[in-house]
mmCIF file of C-alpha atoms in Angstrom:
data_model
loop_
_atom_site.group_PDB
_atom_site.id
_atom_site.type_symbol
_atom_site.label_atom_id
_atom_site.label_comp_id
_atom_site.label_asym_id
_atom_site.label_seq_id
_atom_site.Cartn_x
_atom_site.Cartn_y
_atom_site.Cartn_z
ATOM 1 C CA UNK P 151 6.218 10.997 28.445
ATOM 2 C CA UNK P 152 6.068 14.410 29.940
ATOM 3 C CA UNK P 153 6.549 17.594 26.583
ATOM 4 C CA UNK P 154 8.662 20.137 27.481
ATOM 5 C CA UNK P 155 7.895 23.119 25.065
ATOM 6 C CA UNK P 156 11.184 25.515 23.773
ATOM 7 C CA UNK P 157 12.132 27.740 26.109
ATOM 8 C CA UNK P 158 12.479 31.983 24.825
ATOM 9 C CA UNK P 159 15.151 33.343 23.998
ATOM 10 C CA UNK P 160 16.147 36.383 26.475
ATOM 11 C CA UNK P 161 12.406 36.723 26.164
ATOM 12 C CA UNK P 162 11.871 36.101 22.947
ATOM 13 C CA UNK P 163 10.450 33.703 21.526
ATOM 14 C CA UNK P 164 12.075 31.485 18.679
ATOM 15 C CA UNK P 165 9.770 32.034 16.144
ATOM 16 C CA UNK P 166 9.932 36.054 16.733
ATOM 17 C CA UNK P 167 13.336 35.941 16.555
ATOM 18 C CA UNK P 168 13.443 34.783 12.562
ATOM 19 C CA UNK P 169 11.264 37.331 12.334
ATOM 20 C CA UNK P 170 13.476 39.824 13.109
ATOM 21 C CA UNK P 171 16.678 38.226 11.934
ATOM 22 C CA UNK P 172 14.715 38.831 8.350
ATOM 23 C CA UNK P 173 13.478 42.192 9.295
ATOM 24 C CA UNK P 174 17.270 42.710 9.489
ATOM 25 C CA UNK P 175 18.125 41.448 6.588
ATOM 26 C CA UNK P 176 15.733 43.770 3.827
ATOM 27 C CA UNK P 177 15.958 47.152 5.658
ATOM 28 C CA UNK P 178 20.599 46.436 6.003
ATOM 29 C CA UNK P 179 19.451 45.462 1.839
ATOM 30 C CA UNK P 180 17.755 48.455 1.329
ATOM 31 C CA UNK P 181 19.734 50.951 2.731
ATOM 32 C CA UNK P 182 23.132 48.382 0.691
ATOM 33 C CA UNK P 183 20.485 49.283 -2.464
ATOM 34 C CA UNK P 184 19.629 52.951 -2.008
ATOM 35 C CA UNK P 185 23.589 53.714 -1.344
ATOM 36 C CA UNK P 186 24.592 52.061 -4.616
ATOM 37 C CA UNK P 187 21.865 54.222 -6.311
ATOM 38 C CA UNK P 188 23.058 57.505 -4.517
ATOM 39 C CA UNK P 189 25.699 56.380 -5.312
ATOM 40 C CA UNK P 190 25.529 56.259 -9.092
ATOM 41 C CA UNK P 191 24.685 59.774 -8.904
ATOM 42 C CA UNK P 192 27.716 62.093 -10.946
ATOM 43 C CA UNK P 193 26.916 65.014 -7.116
ATOM 44 C CA UNK P 194 28.025 64.037 -4.108
ATOM 45 C CA UNK P 195 25.435 63.208 -1.460
ATOM 46 C CA UNK P 196 26.275 63.146 2.477
ATOM 47 C CA UNK P 197 24.646 63.714 5.946
ATOM 48 C CA UNK P 198 26.181 65.656 9.162
ATOM 49 C CA UNK P 199 24.130 66.196 12.938
ATOM 50 C CA UNK P 200 23.057 69.321 13.367
ATOM 51 C CA UNK P 201 26.733 69.494 16.060
ATOM 52 C CA UNK P 202 29.483 72.011 16.836
ATOM 53 C CA UNK P 203 31.488 70.268 15.514
ATOM 54 C CA UNK P 204 29.564 69.163 12.412
ATOM 55 C CA UNK P 205 30.250 65.910 12.189
ATOM 56 C CA UNK P 206 29.892 63.510 8.699
ATOM 57 C CA UNK P 207 27.268 60.565 8.994
ATOM 58 C CA UNK P 208 27.075 59.633 5.462
ATOM 59 C CA UNK P 209 29.265 60.509 2.643
ATOM 60 C CA UNK P 210 28.172 58.231 -1.199
ATOM 61 C CA UNK P 211 31.004 57.232 -2.697
ATOM 62 C CA UNK P 212 31.357 59.505 -4.803
ATOM 63 C CA UNK P 213 33.235 61.849 -3.429
ATOM 64 C CA UNK P 214 36.384 59.184 -4.616
ATOM 65 C CA UNK P 215 35.188 60.416 -8.721
ATOM 66 C CA UNK P 216 34.701 64.252 -7.397
ATOM 67 C CA UNK P 217 37.037 64.573 -5.400
ATOM 68 C CA UNK P 218 40.045 62.282 -4.642
ATOM 69 C CA UNK P 219 39.515 61.154 -1.206
ATOM 70 C CA UNK P 220 38.036 58.610 0.875
ATOM 71 C CA UNK P 221 34.604 57.914 2.222
ATOM 72 C CA UNK P 222 36.782 57.032 5.088
ATOM 73 C CA UNK P 223 38.816 60.045 5.664
ATOM 74 C CA UNK P 224 35.744 62.618 5.371
ATOM 75 C CA UNK P 225 33.670 60.326 7.907
ATOM 76 C CA UNK P 226 37.134 60.070 10.152
ATOM 77 C CA UNK P 227 38.524 63.278 10.189
ATOM 78 C CA UNK P 228 37.291 65.685 12.739
ATOM 79 C CA UNK P 229 35.722 69.280 10.624
ATOM 80 C CA UNK P 230 36.651 67.418 7.498
ATOM 81 C CA UNK P 231 34.634 69.659 5.828
ATOM 82 C CA UNK P 232 34.317 73.164 7.661
ATOM 83 C CA UNK P 233 38.510 72.401 7.536
ATOM 84 C CA UNK P 234 38.751 71.883 3.710
ATOM 85 C CA UNK P 235 36.651 74.691 2.468
ATOM 86 C CA UNK P 236 39.302 77.586 1.203
ATOM 87 C CA UNK P 237 40.334 80.342 3.805
ATOM 88 C CA UNK P 238 38.891 82.914 1.351
ATOM 89 C CA UNK P 239 35.226 81.871 2.048
ATOM 90 C CA UNK P 240 35.207 79.887 4.923
ATOM 91 C CA UNK P 241 34.086 82.653 7.056
ATOM 92 C CA UNK P 242 30.982 84.024 4.339
ATOM 93 C CA UNK P 243 30.100 80.697 4.614
ATOM 94 C CA UNK P 244 30.116 79.368 7.728
ATOM 95 C CA UNK P 245 28.709 82.632 8.316
ATOM 96 C CA UNK P 246 25.789 82.274 6.099
ATOM 97 C CA UNK P 247 24.990 78.499 8.005
ATOM 98 C CA UNK P 248 22.694 81.008 9.892
ATOM 99 C CA UNK P 249 20.079 80.489 7.047
ATOM 100 C CA UNK P 250 20.146 77.277 8.113
ATOM 101 C CA UNK P 251 18.498 76.700 10.793
ATOM 102 C CA UNK P 252 15.808 79.905 10.114
ATOM 103 C CA UNK P 253 15.013 78.774 6.867
ATOM 104 C CA UNK P 254 15.694 74.847 7.420
ATOM 105 C CA UNK P 255 17.917 75.583 3.107
ATOM 106 C CA UNK P 256 20.913 76.869 2.072
ATOM 107 C CA UNK P 257 21.799 77.270 -1.114
ATOM 108 C CA UNK P 258 26.044 77.313 -1.018
ATOM 109 C CA UNK P 259 28.780 78.937 -3.797
ATOM 110 C CA UNK P 260 32.305 77.884 -2.355
ATOM 111 C CA UNK P 261 35.877 76.145 -3.210
ATOM 112 C CA UNK P 262 36.717 73.088 -1.379
ATOM 113 C CA UNK P 263 39.805 71.329 -1.286
ATOM 114 C CA UNK P 264 40.687 68.532 -4.103
ATOM 115 C CA UNK P 265 43.297 65.935 -1.766
ATOM 116 C CA UNK P 266 45.170 66.834 -4.969
ATOM 117 C CA UNK P 267 45.667 70.795 -3.261
ATOM 118 C CA UNK P 268 43.916 72.263 -5.921
ATOM 119 C CA UNK P 269 40.526 73.797 -5.245
ATOM 120 C CA UNK P 270 36.943 72.777 -6.663
ATOM 121 C CA UNK P 271 34.124 75.305 -7.670
ATOM 122 C CA UNK P 272 31.281 73.560 -4.908
ATOM 123 C CA UNK P 273 27.233 74.369 -5.219
ATOM 124 C CA UNK P 274 26.058 72.518 -2.115
ATOM 125 C CA UNK P 275 22.610 72.681 -0.778
ATOM 126 C CA UNK P 276 21.697 71.798 2.486
ATOM 127 C CA UNK P 277 18.346 70.930 3.609
ATOM 128 C CA UNK P 278 17.728 70.836 7.671
ATOM 129 C CA UNK P 279 15.824 68.174 8.531
ATOM 130 C CA UNK P 280 13.765 68.258 12.462
ATOM 131 C CA UNK P 281 12.820 65.686 14.279
ATOM 132 C CA UNK P 282 9.370 64.698 16.261
ATOM 133 C CA UNK P 283 10.168 67.586 18.593
ATOM 134 C CA UNK P 284 10.489 69.996 15.757
ATOM 135 C CA UNK P 285 14.113 69.853 17.034
ATOM 136 C CA UNK P 286 17.439 69.835 14.263
ATOM 137 C CA UNK P 287 17.886 66.115 13.627
ATOM 138 C CA UNK P 288 19.910 66.148 10.504
ATOM 139 C CA UNK P 289 21.618 67.893 8.293
ATOM 140 C CA UNK P 290 21.438 66.727 4.217
ATOM 141 C CA UNK P 291 23.978 68.223 1.466
ATOM 142 C CA UNK P 292 24.434 67.688 -2.029
ATOM 143 C CA UNK P 293 27.300 68.795 -3.798
ATOM 144 C CA UNK P 294 27.939 69.374 -7.214
ATOM 145 C CA UNK P 295 30.874 70.339 -8.803
ATOM 146 C CA UNK P 296 30.511 73.333 -11.680
ATOM 147 C CA UNK P 297 33.927 73.891 -11.374
ATOM 148 C CA UNK P 298 33.796 74.453 -15.462
ATOM 149 C CA UNK P 299 31.519 76.285 -15.658
ATOM 150 C CA UNK P 300 32.431 78.921 -13.220
ATOM 151 C CA UNK P 301 36.220 78.968 -15.318
ATOM 152 C CA UNK P 302 34.673 79.121 -18.468
ATOM 153 C CA UNK P 303 32.074 81.843 -16.928
ATOM 154 C CA UNK P 304 35.240 83.704 -15.548
ATOM 155 C CA UNK P 305 36.934 83.657 -18.586
ATOM 156 C CA UNK P 306 33.403 85.118 -20.912
ATOM 157 C CA UNK P 307 33.396 87.794 -18.375
ATOM 158 C CA UNK P 308 37.096 88.665 -18.508
ATOM 159 C CA UNK P 309 36.987 88.651 -22.368
ATOM 160 C CA UNK P 310 33.843 90.745 -22.319
ATOM 161 C CA UNK P 311 35.976 92.443 -20.421
ATOM 162 C CA UNK P 312 38.852 93.173 -22.949
ATOM 163 C CA UNK P 313 36.564 93.689 -26.315
ATOM 164 C CA UNK P 314 34.362 97.100 -24.324
ATOM 165 C CA UNK P 315 38.159 98.452 -23.330
ATOM 166 C CA UNK P 316 39.217 97.509 -27.746
ATOM 167 C CA UNK P 317 35.615 99.617 -28.293
ATOM 168 C CA UNK P 318 35.671 102.065 -26.061
ATOM 169 C CA UNK P 319 39.269 103.841 -27.986
ATOM 170 C CA UNK P 320 38.227 102.329 -31.345
ATOM 171 C CA UNK P 321 37.599 104.597 -34.348
ATOM 172 C CA UNK P 322 35.315 102.380 -36.442
ATOM 173 C CA UNK P 323 31.959 102.202 -34.771
ATOM 174 C CA UNK P 324 31.144 99.261 -33.315
ATOM 175 C CA UNK P 325 28.027 98.282 -33.508
ATOM 176 C CA UNK P 326 25.576 94.756 -31.975
ATOM 177 C CA UNK P 327 22.391 94.498 -32.731
ATOM 178 C CA UNK P 328 20.157 91.628 -31.765
ATOM 179 C CA UNK P 329 18.714 88.852 -33.633
ATOM 180 C CA UNK P 330 15.728 91.699 -33.907
ATOM 181 C CA UNK P 331 18.100 94.313 -35.501
ATOM 182 C CA UNK P 332 17.899 96.452 -32.188
ATOM 183 C CA UNK P 333 20.562 98.204 -30.708
ATOM 184 C CA UNK P 334 22.196 96.422 -27.777
ATOM 185 C CA UNK P 335 26.491 96.976 -28.478
ATOM 186 C CA UNK P 336 27.417 100.807 -29.327
ATOM 187 C CA UNK P 337 30.376 101.921 -28.751
ATOM 188 C CA UNK P 338 31.877 105.762 -27.578
ATOM 189 C CA UNK P 339 33.304 106.329 -32.031
ATOM 190 C CA UNK P 340 29.731 105.286 -32.973
ATOM 191 C CA UNK P 341 28.028 108.215 -30.681
ATOM 192 C CA UNK P 342 30.462 111.231 -32.509
ATOM 193 C CA UNK P 343 29.891 109.275 -35.931
ATOM 194 C CA UNK P 344 25.907 109.179 -36.097
ATOM 195 C CA UNK P 345 25.771 111.400 -33.045
ATOM 196 C CA UNK P 346 23.474 109.656 -30.801
ATOM 197 C CA UNK P 347 24.362 108.380 -27.421
ATOM 198 C CA UNK P 348 23.825 104.582 -26.586
ATOM 199 C CA UNK P 349 21.436 105.551 -23.755
ATOM 200 C CA UNK P 350 19.361 107.498 -26.383
ATOM 201 C CA UNK P 351 19.721 103.958 -29.677
ATOM 202 C CA UNK P 352 20.004 101.801 -27.340
ATOM 203 C CA UNK P 353 16.997 98.767 -28.382
ATOM 204 C CA UNK P 354 16.139 100.661 -31.047
ATOM 205 C CA UNK P 355 15.874 99.426 -34.836
ATOM 206 C CA UNK P 356 18.696 100.476 -36.272
ATOM 207 C CA UNK P 357 17.543 101.036 -39.518
ATOM 208 C CA UNK P 358 14.385 102.803 -38.598
ATOM 209 C CA UNK P 359 16.804 105.078 -36.636
ATOM 210 C CA UNK P 360 18.394 106.179 -38.534
ATOM 211 C CA UNK P 361 17.466 105.604 -41.817
ATOM 212 C CA UNK P 362 14.891 108.675 -43.858
ATOM 213 C CA UNK P 363 12.205 107.992 -42.566
ATOM 214 C CA UNK P 364 10.198 108.518 -46.761
ATOM 215 C CA UNK P 365 12.439 105.249 -46.820
ATOM 216 C CA UNK P 366 9.829 102.800 -44.770
ATOM 217 C CA UNK P 367 6.478 104.893 -46.495
#
């Protein structure tokens, strides 16, 4: 009886095809686990090709929680990233993109349109990866929503500005000290009452500076 060997499929032995299938499945599972890990991060991680229209190739599902968009909207809409930057920030952000190709990394802070129409302040860390020939291959970005931080900083700035205006027109001396008793603020009324300008007394120990020396012998 003549025994026939099993013929290879497309020139590849069946044993190799089985092995390749297992490897493909392992790669798919690894990619799935990586995606799940990245999506559990509160930031948004996304990838682009360094081409003219900056086509997005990947984005974590956290984009839904942070900005309200489905992943498909982000990936399938041409120039999605550039078109949704706040108009007042867009020119500056796109101009600064040149820095990425000079240094290989860059950090932005700009406003991006949420799906509900409002704008969120985003901290965007961007890294450029090169191929084996040192040519731009892929751009990976990490977004963090810093809207609350920016709003808090702005509220603090406005509060400090109101305080300085009120202190400037006050008739009473207003003095601020740090934990070491050194002067950190000295209004106009304090200058008139004590005879020292703010520049003269800034950073000095208030009591040592104003009290008679005999009290410190």
